[in-house]
Coordinates of C-alpha atoms and ligand atoms in Angstrom, one line a residue:
M1 CA 42.7 -8.8 -56.2
C2 CA 41.0 -11.0 -53.6
G3 CA 37.2 -11.3 -53.8
I4 CA 34.6 -12.1 -51.1
I5 CA 31.1 -13.4 -51.3
G6 CA 28.8 -14.4 -48.4
Y7 CA 25.3 -15.7 -48.4
C8 CA 22.5 -16.5 -45.9
G9 CA 19.0 -17.4 -47.1
P10 CA 16.9 -20.3 -48.0
R11 CA 18.8 -21.5 -51.1
P12 CA 21.8 -23.9 -51.3
A13 CA 24.7 -21.6 -50.4
A14 CA 27.4 -23.5 -52.3
D15 CA 25.8 -22.8 -55.7
I16 CA 25.5 -19.1 -55.0
L17 CA 29.0 -18.8 -53.6
V18 CA 30.6 -20.5 -56.6
E19 CA 28.6 -18.5 -59.0
G20 CA 29.5 -15.3 -57.1
L21 CA 33.2 -16.3 -57.2
K22 CA 33.0 -16.9 -60.9
R23 CA 31.7 -13.3 -61.4
L24 CA 34.7 -12.1 -59.3
E25 CA 37.2 -13.9 -61.4
Y26 CA 38.0 -10.8 -63.4
R27 CA 39.6 -9.2 -60.3
G28 CA 42.5 -11.6 -60.6
Y29 CA 43.2 -14.5 -58.2
D30 CA 45.3 -17.7 -57.8
S31 CA 43.1 -19.9 -55.6
A32 CA 39.6 -20.1 -54.3
G33 CA 37.5 -21.6 -51.6
I34 CA 34.1 -21.8 -49.9
C35 CA 32.8 -22.7 -46.5
V36 CA 29.2 -23.8 -45.9
R37 CA 27.5 -24.6 -42.6
S38 CA 26.4 -28.1 -43.3
E39 CA 24.7 -30.4 -40.8
D40 CA 25.8 -28.4 -37.8
D41 CA 29.4 -28.2 -38.9
L42 CA 31.5 -25.9 -41.1
S43 CA 32.6 -27.6 -44.3
I44 CA 35.5 -26.0 -46.1
Y45 CA 36.6 -26.7 -49.7
K46 CA 39.5 -24.8 -51.2
K47 CA 41.8 -25.2 -54.2
K48 CA 44.8 -23.6 -55.8
G49 CA 44.0 -22.5 -59.4
K50 CA 40.8 -21.5 -61.1
I51 CA 37.1 -21.7 -60.0
A52 CA 36.8 -24.6 -62.4
D53 CA 39.4 -26.5 -60.3
L54 CA 37.4 -25.7 -57.2
K55 CA 34.2 -26.8 -58.8
A56 CA 35.7 -30.1 -59.9
Y57 CA 36.8 -30.7 -56.3
L58 CA 33.4 -30.0 -54.7
P59 CA 31.1 -32.9 -53.9
E60 CA 28.0 -32.9 -56.1
T61 CA 25.7 -31.6 -53.4
I62 CA 26.6 -29.6 -50.4
A63 CA 23.7 -29.1 -48.0
G64 CA 23.5 -25.8 -46.1
S65 CA 22.2 -22.4 -46.8
T66 CA 24.8 -20.1 -45.1
G67 CA 28.3 -19.8 -46.4
I68 CA 31.3 -17.7 -47.4
G69 CA 33.6 -17.8 -50.4
H70 CA 36.8 -16.2 -51.5
T71 CA 39.2 -15.8 -54.4
R72 CA 42.7 -15.2 -53.1
W73 CA 45.4 -13.1 -54.8
A74 CA 48.5 -14.1 -52.8
T75 CA 50.3 -11.5 -50.7
H76 CA 51.7 -13.5 -47.7
G77 CA 52.5 -17.1 -48.4
E78 CA 52.8 -19.1 -51.6
V79 CA 49.9 -20.1 -53.8
N80 CA 48.6 -23.5 -52.6
D81 CA 45.5 -25.2 -51.3
V82 CA 46.4 -24.6 -47.7
N83 CA 46.9 -20.8 -48.0
A84 CA 43.7 -20.4 -49.9
H85 CA 40.7 -19.0 -47.9
P86 CA 38.5 -19.7 -45.9
H87 CA 40.6 -20.2 -42.9
S88 CA 39.3 -21.9 -39.8
S89 CA 39.9 -22.0 -36.1
G90 CA 41.7 -25.1 -34.7
D91 CA 38.5 -26.8 -33.8
G92 CA 36.8 -25.9 -37.0
S93 CA 34.1 -23.9 -35.4
I94 CA 34.9 -20.5 -37.0
A95 CA 35.7 -19.7 -40.6
I96 CA 36.8 -16.4 -42.1
V97 CA 37.5 -14.9 -45.5
H98 CA 39.7 -11.8 -45.6
N99 CA 40.8 -9.2 -48.1
G100 CA 43.6 -6.8 -47.2
I101 CA 46.8 -7.0 -45.3
V102 CA 47.2 -7.5 -41.5
E103 CA 50.4 -5.4 -41.0
N104 CA 50.9 -6.5 -37.4
F105 CA 50.4 -10.2 -38.1
T106 CA 53.9 -11.2 -36.8
P107 CA 53.4 -10.0 -33.2
L108 CA 49.8 -11.2 -33.2
R109 CA 50.8 -14.6 -34.4
E110 CA 53.7 -14.9 -31.9
K111 CA 51.3 -14.0 -29.1
L112 CA 48.6 -16.5 -30.3
E113 CA 51.2 -19.2 -30.7
E114 CA 52.4 -18.5 -27.1
D115 CA 48.8 -19.0 -26.1
G116 CA 48.7 -22.4 -27.8
Y117 CA 47.1 -21.6 -31.1
E118 CA 48.5 -23.6 -34.0
F119 CA 48.9 -22.0 -37.4
V120 CA 48.5 -24.1 -40.5
T121 CA 49.0 -21.5 -43.2
E122 CA 51.6 -18.9 -44.0
T123 CA 49.0 -16.2 -44.4
D124 CA 48.5 -13.0 -42.4
S125 CA 44.8 -13.6 -42.5
E126 CA 44.9 -16.7 -40.3
V127 CA 45.7 -14.6 -37.3
I128 CA 42.2 -13.1 -37.6
V129 CA 40.4 -16.4 -37.2
H130 CA 42.4 -17.4 -34.1
L131 CA 42.0 -13.9 -32.6
V132 CA 38.2 -14.2 -33.1
D133 CA 38.3 -17.6 -31.6
S134 CA 40.3 -16.4 -28.6
L135 CA 37.8 -13.6 -28.0
Y136 CA 34.6 -15.7 -28.6
E137 CA 32.2 -15.9 -25.7
G138 CA 29.1 -17.0 -27.4
D139 CA 28.6 -13.8 -29.5
L140 CA 30.3 -13.8 -32.9
E141 CA 29.6 -10.1 -33.6
R142 CA 31.1 -9.1 -30.4
A143 CA 34.2 -11.3 -30.8
V144 CA 34.8 -9.9 -34.3
K145 CA 34.6 -6.3 -33.0
R146 CA 37.1 -7.0 -30.3
A147 CA 39.4 -8.8 -32.7
V148 CA 39.5 -6.1 -35.4
L149 CA 40.3 -3.5 -32.8
L150 CA 43.6 -5.4 -32.4
L151 CA 44.4 -5.4 -36.1
K152 CA 46.7 -2.9 -37.9
G153 CA 46.3 -2.8 -41.6
T154 CA 43.4 -3.3 -44.0
Y155 CA 40.5 -5.7 -44.0
G156 CA 37.3 -6.6 -45.6
L157 CA 36.2 -9.8 -43.8
V158 CA 33.3 -12.1 -43.3
V159 CA 33.1 -14.5 -40.4
M160 CA 30.8 -17.4 -39.5
H161 CA 30.5 -19.7 -36.5
K162 CA 29.0 -23.2 -36.5
N163 CA 27.1 -22.5 -33.3
E164 CA 25.4 -19.4 -34.8
P165 CA 23.4 -20.9 -37.7
G166 CA 22.4 -18.5 -40.5
V167 CA 24.5 -15.6 -39.2
L168 CA 27.4 -13.9 -41.0
V169 CA 29.4 -11.0 -39.6
G170 CA 31.3 -8.6 -41.9
A171 CA 33.7 -5.8 -41.0
R172 CA 35.6 -3.3 -43.1
N173 CA 38.7 -1.2 -42.9
G174 CA 40.2 -0.2 -46.2
S175 CA 38.9 -3.2 -48.3
P176 CA 35.5 -2.8 -49.8
L177 CA 32.5 -4.7 -48.5
V178 CA 28.9 -4.3 -49.7
L179 CA 25.7 -5.8 -48.4
G180 CA 23.1 -7.1 -50.8
I181 CA 19.5 -7.2 -49.7
G182 CA 17.4 -9.9 -51.4
E183 CA 13.9 -11.4 -50.7
S184 CA 14.4 -13.3 -47.5
E185 CA 18.1 -13.6 -48.2
M186 CA 21.2 -11.5 -47.7
F187 CA 24.6 -11.3 -49.4
L188 CA 28.0 -9.8 -48.6
A189 CA 30.5 -9.2 -51.2
S190 CA 33.7 -7.3 -52.0
D191 CA 32.1 -5.9 -55.2
V192 CA 28.6 -5.7 -56.6
T193 CA 29.3 -7.8 -59.6
A194 CA 29.2 -10.9 -57.3
I195 CA 25.6 -10.3 -56.3
I196 CA 24.0 -8.3 -59.1
A197 CA 22.3 -11.5 -60.4
H198 CA 20.4 -11.7 -57.2
T199 CA 19.7 -8.1 -56.0
K200 CA 20.3 -4.5 -56.9
Q201 CA 19.6 -3.2 -53.5
V202 CA 22.9 -2.6 -51.6
V203 CA 24.3 -1.0 -48.6
Y204 CA 28.0 0.1 -48.7
I205 CA 29.8 -0.8 -45.5
E206 CA 32.2 1.9 -44.5
D207 CA 35.6 1.7 -42.7
G208 CA 35.1 1.0 -39.0
E209 CA 31.7 -0.5 -39.4
V210 CA 30.5 -4.0 -38.7
V211 CA 27.5 -5.7 -40.2
C212 CA 25.7 -8.7 -38.8
L213 CA 23.2 -10.4 -41.1
T214 CA 20.7 -13.2 -41.2
A215 CA 18.4 -14.2 -44.0
D216 CA 15.8 -11.7 -42.8
G217 CA 17.7 -8.7 -41.7
Y218 CA 20.9 -6.9 -40.9
R219 CA 22.2 -4.5 -38.3
T220 CA 25.2 -2.2 -38.8
S221 CA 27.2 -0.7 -36.0
D222 CA 30.6 0.8 -35.2
L223 CA 33.4 -0.8 -33.2
K224 CA 32.0 0.9 -30.1
D225 CA 28.8 -0.9 -30.6
R226 CA 26.8 2.2 -31.6
P227 CA 24.2 1.5 -34.3
V228 CA 24.9 3.1 -37.6
D229 CA 22.0 4.1 -39.9
K230 CA 22.7 3.2 -43.5
T231 CA 21.0 4.2 -46.8
I232 CA 20.1 1.6 -49.3
D233 CA 21.4 2.3 -52.8
V234 CA 20.2 0.8 -56.0
I235 CA 22.8 -0.5 -58.5
S236 CA 22.2 1.0 -61.9
W237 CA 24.1 -1.7 -63.9
E238 CA 22.2 -4.5 -65.6
L239 CA 23.3 -8.1 -65.4
E240 CA 23.8 -8.3 -69.2
E241 CA 26.4 -5.6 -68.9
I242 CA 28.7 -8.0 -67.0
E243 CA 28.1 -10.9 -69.5
K244 CA 30.3 -11.4 -72.6
E245 CA 27.3 -11.2 -74.9
G246 CA 28.9 -13.4 -77.6
F247 CA 32.3 -11.9 -77.5
T248 CA 35.3 -14.2 -76.9
H249 CA 36.8 -11.8 -74.4
Y250 CA 35.6 -9.0 -72.2
M251 CA 38.5 -6.9 -73.5
E252 CA 37.4 -7.1 -77.1
K253 CA 33.8 -6.3 -76.0
E254 CA 35.0 -3.3 -74.0
I255 CA 37.2 -1.9 -76.8
L256 CA 34.4 -2.1 -79.2
E257 CA 31.9 -0.5 -76.8
Q258 CA 33.9 2.8 -76.7
P259 CA 31.7 4.8 -79.1
E260 CA 28.8 4.2 -76.7
S261 CA 30.7 4.5 -73.5
I262 CA 32.2 7.9 -74.6
L263 CA 28.7 9.1 -75.6
R264 CA 27.5 8.1 -72.1
A265 CA 30.3 10.0 -70.5
M266 CA 29.2 13.1 -72.5
Q267 CA 25.5 12.8 -72.2
G268 CA 23.8 15.7 -70.4
R269 CA 27.1 17.4 -69.8
I270 CA 27.2 19.8 -72.7
E271 CA 25.5 23.1 -72.6
S272 CA 25.2 23.9 -76.3
E273 CA 23.7 27.3 -75.8
Y274 CA 26.7 28.5 -73.9
A275 CA 29.2 26.2 -75.6
T276 CA 30.5 24.8 -72.4
G277 CA 30.6 21.7 -70.2
H278 CA 28.3 21.0 -67.3
L279 CA 29.6 18.7 -64.6
G280 CA 26.9 18.8 -61.9
G281 CA 28.7 16.6 -59.4
L282 CA 31.7 18.7 -58.8
N283 CA 30.1 20.5 -55.8
M284 CA 31.8 23.7 -56.7
T285 CA 30.2 27.1 -57.4
R286 CA 31.1 29.1 -60.5
Q287 CA 33.0 31.5 -58.2
E288 CA 35.0 28.6 -56.8
L289 CA 35.8 27.3 -60.2
L290 CA 36.9 30.7 -61.3
Q291 CA 39.3 30.8 -58.4
V292 CA 41.0 27.6 -59.4
E293 CA 44.7 28.4 -60.1
R294 CA 46.1 25.0 -60.5
V295 CA 44.9 21.4 -61.1
K296 CA 46.8 18.3 -59.9
I297 CA 45.8 14.8 -60.9
I298 CA 46.7 11.7 -59.0
A299 CA 46.1 8.1 -60.2
A300 CA 47.8 4.8 -61.1
G301 CA 48.3 2.9 -64.3
T302 CA 46.0 3.6 -67.2
S303 CA 44.1 6.2 -65.1
F304 CA 47.4 8.0 -64.6
Y305 CA 48.0 8.2 -68.3
A306 CA 44.5 9.6 -68.7
G307 CA 45.4 12.1 -66.1
M308 CA 48.5 13.1 -68.1
V309 CA 46.3 13.8 -71.1
G310 CA 43.9 15.7 -68.8
A311 CA 46.7 17.9 -67.5
Y312 CA 47.8 18.7 -71.1
L313 CA 44.2 19.7 -72.0
L314 CA 43.8 21.9 -69.0
E315 CA 46.9 23.8 -69.8
S316 CA 46.2 24.1 -73.5
L317 CA 42.5 24.9 -73.4
A318 CA 42.0 26.6 -70.0
R319 CA 45.6 27.9 -69.6
I320 CA 45.6 26.6 -66.0
P321 CA 48.8 25.0 -64.8
A322 CA 48.1 21.3 -64.4
S323 CA 50.1 18.2 -63.7
A324 CA 49.6 14.5 -63.1
E325 CA 51.4 12.5 -60.5
L326 CA 51.5 8.8 -59.5
A327 CA 49.3 8.6 -56.4
S328 CA 51.7 6.0 -54.8
E329 CA 54.5 8.5 -55.0
L330 CA 52.6 11.6 -53.9
R331 CA 51.4 10.0 -50.7
Y332 CA 54.8 9.4 -49.3
R333 CA 56.5 12.7 -50.1
N334 CA 54.6 14.9 -47.7
P335 CA 52.8 16.8 -50.5
I336 CA 52.4 20.5 -50.3
V337 CA 48.7 21.5 -50.6
E338 CA 48.5 24.9 -52.2
R339 CA 45.6 27.4 -52.0
N340 CA 43.2 27.5 -55.0
T341 CA 44.4 24.1 -56.2
V342 CA 41.9 21.4 -57.1
Y343 CA 43.0 17.8 -57.1
F344 CA 41.5 15.0 -59.1
A345 CA 41.7 11.3 -58.0
V346 CA 41.2 9.3 -61.2
S347 CA 40.3 5.6 -60.8
Q348 CA 38.2 3.2 -62.8
S349 CA 37.5 1.0 -59.9
G350 CA 37.3 3.7 -57.3
E351 CA 39.1 1.3 -54.9
T352 CA 42.8 1.5 -55.9
A353 CA 44.6 1.7 -52.5
D354 CA 47.4 3.9 -53.8
T355 CA 45.0 6.5 -55.1
L356 CA 42.6 6.3 -52.2
Y357 CA 45.3 6.7 -49.5
A358 CA 46.9 9.6 -51.5
M359 CA 43.5 11.2 -51.6
R360 CA 43.0 10.8 -47.9
E361 CA 46.4 12.3 -47.2
L362 CA 45.6 15.3 -49.4
Q363 CA 42.2 15.8 -47.7
R364 CA 43.8 15.6 -44.3
K365 CA 45.9 18.5 -45.4
G366 CA 42.9 20.5 -46.4
A367 CA 42.8 19.8 -50.1
R368 CA 39.7 19.6 -52.1
V369 CA 39.8 16.3 -54.0
L370 CA 37.4 15.5 -56.8
G371 CA 37.0 12.0 -58.2
I372 CA 36.8 10.8 -61.7
C373 CA 35.6 7.2 -61.3
N374 CA 33.6 4.5 -63.0
V375 CA 32.3 2.2 -60.3
V376 CA 29.3 3.9 -58.7
G377 CA 29.3 3.8 -54.9
S378 CA 33.0 2.8 -54.7
T379 CA 35.2 4.3 -52.0
I380 CA 36.9 7.1 -53.9
P381 CA 33.7 8.8 -55.1
R382 CA 32.1 8.3 -51.7
E383 CA 35.0 9.9 -49.9
S384 CA 35.8 12.6 -52.4
D385 CA 34.6 16.2 -52.2
G386 CA 32.7 15.8 -55.5
G387 CA 33.5 14.6 -59.0
V388 CA 32.4 12.9 -62.2
Y389 CA 31.2 9.4 -62.8
I390 CA 32.3 8.4 -66.2
H391 CA 29.4 5.8 -66.7
S392 CA 31.5 3.4 -68.8
G393 CA 29.5 0.5 -67.5
P394 CA 31.3 -2.4 -65.8
E395 CA 34.8 -2.9 -67.0
I396 CA 35.6 -6.5 -66.4
A397 CA 38.8 -7.2 -68.4
V398 CA 41.9 -6.5 -66.2
A399 CA 43.3 -4.3 -69.0
S400 CA 41.5 -1.0 -68.8
T401 CA 40.3 0.3 -72.2
K402 CA 36.9 2.0 -72.2
A403 CA 37.5 3.6 -68.9
F404 CA 40.5 5.4 -70.3
T405 CA 38.6 7.0 -73.2
S406 CA 35.8 8.0 -70.8
Q407 CA 38.2 9.5 -68.3
L408 CA 39.6 11.5 -71.2
T409 CA 36.0 12.7 -71.9
A410 CA 35.6 13.9 -68.3
F411 CA 38.8 15.9 -68.7
Y412 CA 37.8 17.4 -72.0
L413 CA 34.5 18.6 -70.5
F414 CA 36.2 20.0 -67.3
A415 CA 38.9 21.7 -69.4
L416 CA 36.2 23.1 -71.7
M417 CA 34.2 24.4 -68.7
L418 CA 37.2 26.2 -67.2
A419 CA 38.3 27.5 -70.5
R420 CA 34.9 29.0 -71.2
M421 CA 35.0 30.7 -67.9
R422 CA 38.3 32.3 -68.8
D423 CA 39.7 33.0 -72.3
M424 CA 37.8 30.7 -74.7
S425 CA 35.2 32.4 -76.9
I426 CA 31.8 30.9 -77.4
E427 CA 32.7 30.2 -81.1
K428 CA 35.9 28.3 -80.1
G429 CA 33.9 26.4 -77.4
A430 CA 31.3 25.4 -80.0
E431 CA 34.0 24.3 -82.3
L432 CA 35.6 22.1 -79.6
I433 CA 32.2 20.6 -78.8
R434 CA 31.7 19.7 -82.4
Y435 CA 35.0 17.9 -82.5
L436 CA 34.2 16.1 -79.3
E437 CA 30.8 15.0 -80.4
A438 CA 32.3 13.6 -83.6
I439 CA 34.6 11.2 -81.6
P440 CA 32.2 8.3 -81.1
H441 CA 31.6 8.2 -84.9
L442 CA 35.3 8.5 -85.7
I443 CA 36.1 5.6 -83.3
D444 CA 33.5 3.6 -85.1
E445 CA 35.6 4.2 -88.2
V446 CA 38.8 3.1 -86.5
I447 CA 37.0 -0.1 -85.3
D448 CA 35.8 -0.8 -88.8
R449 CA 39.4 -1.0 -89.8
K450 CA 40.4 -3.3 -87.0
E451 CA 41.0 -6.4 -89.2
S452 CA 44.0 -4.8 -90.7
L453 CA 45.8 -4.9 -87.3
I454 CA 45.6 -8.7 -87.2
P455 CA 48.4 -9.2 -89.8
L456 CA 50.5 -6.8 -87.9
A457 CA 50.0 -8.7 -84.7
R458 CA 50.9 -11.9 -86.6
K459 CA 54.0 -10.3 -88.1
Y460 CA 55.4 -8.8 -84.8
H461 CA 54.1 -11.1 -82.0
R462 CA 57.5 -12.9 -81.7
A463 CA 59.3 -9.6 -80.9
E464 CA 60.7 -9.6 -77.4
D465 CA 60.8 -5.8 -76.9
F466 CA 58.7 -3.0 -78.3
L467 CA 59.0 0.8 -78.1
F468 CA 55.9 3.0 -78.2
L469 CA 56.7 6.6 -79.1
G470 CA 54.5 9.7 -79.2
R471 CA 54.8 13.4 -78.5
G472 CA 52.7 16.2 -76.9
I473 CA 49.2 15.1 -76.0
N474 CA 50.0 11.7 -77.5
Y475 CA 53.0 11.0 -75.3
P476 CA 50.8 9.5 -72.5
V477 CA 49.0 7.5 -75.2
A478 CA 52.4 5.9 -76.2
L479 CA 52.8 5.0 -72.5
E480 CA 49.4 3.5 -72.4
G481 CA 50.1 1.6 -75.6
A482 CA 53.2 0.1 -74.0
L483 CA 51.3 -0.8 -70.8
K484 CA 48.5 -2.5 -72.8
L485 CA 50.9 -4.6 -74.7
K486 CA 53.0 -5.7 -71.8
E487 CA 50.2 -6.5 -69.4
I488 CA 48.3 -8.8 -71.7
S489 CA 51.0 -10.2 -74.0
Y490 CA 53.9 -10.2 -71.5
I491 CA 56.1 -8.7 -74.2
H492 CA 58.5 -6.1 -72.8
A493 CA 57.4 -2.7 -74.0
E494 CA 58.4 0.8 -73.1
G495 CA 56.7 4.1 -73.8
Y496 CA 58.7 7.2 -74.5
S497 CA 58.4 10.6 -75.8
A498 CA 59.7 10.2 -79.4
A499 CA 62.1 13.1 -78.7
E500 CA 63.6 11.2 -75.8
I501 CA 64.9 8.1 -77.8
K502 CA 68.1 9.9 -78.8
H503 CA 68.9 10.3 -75.1
G504 CA 69.2 6.6 -74.5
P505 CA 66.5 4.2 -75.8
I506 CA 67.8 4.4 -79.4
A507 CA 70.6 2.1 -78.2
L508 CA 67.9 -0.6 -78.1
I509 CA 67.1 -0.3 -81.7
N510 CA 67.9 -3.1 -84.1
E511 CA 66.0 -5.2 -86.6
E512 CA 64.4 -7.2 -83.8
T513 CA 62.9 -4.3 -81.8
P514 CA 59.8 -2.7 -83.4
S515 CA 58.9 0.8 -82.7
V516 CA 55.3 2.0 -82.8
F517 CA 55.2 5.7 -83.7
L518 CA 52.1 7.8 -83.1
V519 CA 52.0 10.4 -85.9
P520 CA 49.0 12.7 -85.9
D521 CA 48.9 15.7 -88.2
D522 CA 49.7 18.1 -85.4
A523 CA 52.4 20.7 -84.8
L524 CA 55.0 18.0 -83.9
R525 CA 54.4 15.7 -86.9
E526 CA 57.7 16.8 -88.7
K527 CA 59.7 16.2 -85.5
V528 CA 58.2 12.7 -85.1
I529 CA 58.9 11.9 -88.7
S530 CA 62.6 12.8 -88.1
N531 CA 62.6 10.4 -85.1
M532 CA 61.1 7.7 -87.3
K533 CA 63.9 8.2 -89.8
E534 CA 66.5 7.9 -87.0
V535 CA 65.0 4.5 -86.1
K536 CA 64.9 3.4 -89.8
A537 CA 68.5 4.5 -90.2
R538 CA 69.4 2.0 -87.5
S539 CA 67.6 -0.9 -89.1
G540 CA 64.6 -0.6 -86.7
Q541 CA 61.2 -1.7 -87.8
V542 CA 58.6 1.0 -87.7
I543 CA 54.8 0.6 -87.2
A544 CA 53.1 4.0 -87.6
I545 CA 49.7 5.1 -86.5
A546 CA 49.1 7.9 -88.9
V547 CA 46.3 10.0 -90.3
D548 CA 44.4 9.1 -93.5
G549 CA 46.3 10.2 -96.6
D550 CA 49.7 10.7 -94.9
D551 CA 51.7 9.1 -97.7
E552 CA 55.0 10.5 -96.4
V553 CA 54.6 8.5 -93.1
A554 CA 53.5 5.4 -95.1
S555 CA 56.6 5.6 -97.3
I556 CA 58.9 5.6 -94.2
A557 CA 57.2 3.1 -92.0
D558 CA 57.3 -0.7 -92.5
D559 CA 53.6 -0.8 -91.6
V560 CA 51.0 1.8 -91.1
F561 CA 47.5 1.9 -89.6
F562 CA 45.5 4.9 -90.6
V563 CA 43.0 6.8 -88.4
P564 CA 40.6 9.4 -89.6
R565 CA 41.6 13.1 -89.6
A566 CA 40.5 15.0 -86.5
H567 CA 41.2 18.1 -84.4
E568 CA 44.8 17.8 -83.1
L569 CA 43.6 17.7 -79.5
M570 CA 41.3 14.7 -80.3
Y571 CA 44.0 12.3 -81.4
P572 CA 44.5 10.5 -78.1
Y573 CA 41.1 8.9 -78.7
L574 CA 41.9 7.8 -82.2
M575 CA 45.4 6.7 -81.5
V576 CA 44.7 4.7 -78.4
V577 CA 42.0 2.4 -79.9
P578 CA 44.4 0.8 -82.5
L579 CA 47.0 0.3 -79.7
Q580 CA 44.4 -1.4 -77.5
L581 CA 43.4 -3.7 -80.5
F582 CA 47.1 -4.3 -81.4
A583 CA 47.8 -5.5 -77.8
Y584 CA 44.6 -7.6 -77.9
Y585 CA 45.5 -9.3 -81.2
T586 CA 49.1 -9.8 -80.2
A587 CA 48.0 -11.5 -76.9
L588 CA 45.7 -13.7 -78.9
E589 CA 48.5 -14.8 -81.2
L590 CA 50.5 -15.7 -78.2
G591 CA 47.7 -17.6 -76.6
R592 CA 47.6 -15.5 -73.5
N593 CA 44.8 -15.3 -71.0
V594 CA 43.6 -11.9 -72.3
D595 CA 41.0 -11.0 -69.6
Q596 CA 43.0 -12.3 -66.7
P597 CA 46.6 -11.8 -67.4
R598 CA 49.1 -13.4 -65.0
N599 CA 49.9 -11.7 -61.7
L600 CA 47.5 -8.9 -62.3
A601 CA 44.3 -7.9 -60.5
K602 CA 41.5 -5.6 -61.7
S603 CA 41.2 -3.7 -58.6
V604 CA 44.4 -3.2 -56.7
T605 CA 43.3 -2.8 -53.1
V606 CA 46.7 -3.2 -51.5
E607 CA 49.6 -0.8 -51.5
Ligands
LIG701 O1 40.9 1.2 -61.0 P1 42.0 2.1 -61.3 O2 41.8 3.0 -62.5 O3 42.4 3.0 -60.1 O4 43.3 1.2 -61.6 C1 44.6 1.7 -61.8 C2 45.5 0.7 -62.4 O5 45.6 -0.4 -61.5 C3 45.0 0.2 -63.7 O6 44.8 1.2 -64.6 C4 45.9 -0.8 -64.3 O7 47.1 -0.2 -64.6 C5 45.3 -1.6 -65.5 N1 45.6 -3.0 -65.4 C6 45.7 -1.0 -66.8 O8 45.2 -1.7 -67.8

């Protein structure tokens, strides 16, 4: 989704802005632009396409050490140079970059047009610059405050005025904005990856706050002009973590990192002596945990599928009724908040609008909502009532991989904790911990076998449709496998419970539609094998992900990838990794842009 960077300091702003935009590329975008205050004027350069296109268009040197930059992910108006940000006022004295959606832009635009303002773009964002212009009386910060009070919708924005050299004003409502504090220089960005190369000291701007910065300082206040005291946080990520480090794609790097990222999610969270989990950030006493009668999980996309696995674990290990629901659906159906129910908002980015707004709706109704998030300091963990950071490290590829397995780990630990407070014996708890601790090593084994997925990708990459089929705890993994394939290869793929195909999807089966079956050696193995035979009987091609030594599955399937044997509740880890790799290799065969697939954004900050 759109990205923002702002800079004021002693260095040439253009270089820093372009470098920051490059680091924001992973969020997904379709055009980019910068504005620099150069020789008492604002110079704007913007281009449809990639940062490389913008770079090629920029003059060799751009004087000026204050500026703003933006990567746009179109919502209102087509993708072209004109609609790209920054936008400027008619006389070119003010420039803005904006993330979010101005919901009342039509009446605002009509009113501004009546007042003589001319619009040159089709964007909702352009109303903001004209509004600021109409309210400017020599004080940019004041004009921005008055302007945003008239906006309905969401914004993270940064504004500059040619008559206020070295000054940037940022404001936030619903779209993230973070201030970076450097040595005699300041940054504003929509996400810390844009500025981590320059500073690790950050201040998270909250909704309803405005920040005014110069190279030497900043002031934060609310819309009523009252000062707001902010704490300075220190980013724990290292710059190297957001580099590719020799890998061709971030996605490959992130898939292969999973043994370590899972270990990080577990570290310090297992109490071996009592054979239980320890999640310090939940902010819940043991008594409160004991009173939990139901767990509900809200999320989107891959995080939702992790939540489905989590619900399965909570029911089977802790015997607590649990369910996962799409956050986008929950929010608009007036959810009933029940007593003794704990909610989890699961989100890699911690900024997904659907999940965030659903969380706020639940909190408004009195619910306790815990977060399971990756990005430290993002909005969901900051606004939740407690939770778990999964510590995957930065996930840059749009397709989520390592966050999924770390989210699972958080759920295993939470389920173990609740189970041990209820029926699970210390022996059973210790056994589960042993299985869990073995996972990083078992995933290493899966990764060692990755080359054998390449011929499969070669064989099947021309298929136009795929089915992914699993059961029980691996049903959400089938859904995740289908999502991974479709989002990065653009092949149509559907995930189903293997039991469901006879209720409809089996009509799709022919020799051109491969089915990927997940066949762990669990209680449902025989049933899944029957479903495989049903597909084979209809000339369907079958790719099976099965367990070492399962000759029966190998004899039925056209192709098989073996994973090591494990406890039946642990297979989601071992089944998902080959599916991630299969999607990756298939996308490579098709020459897709693996890390930045078309139309997608890493962090979806609009509804
Ligand atoms: O940051 P989040 O986990 O909240 O993101 C949710 C989805 O947007 C995300 O999982 C999306 O489906 C990914 N592209 C999946 O790979």
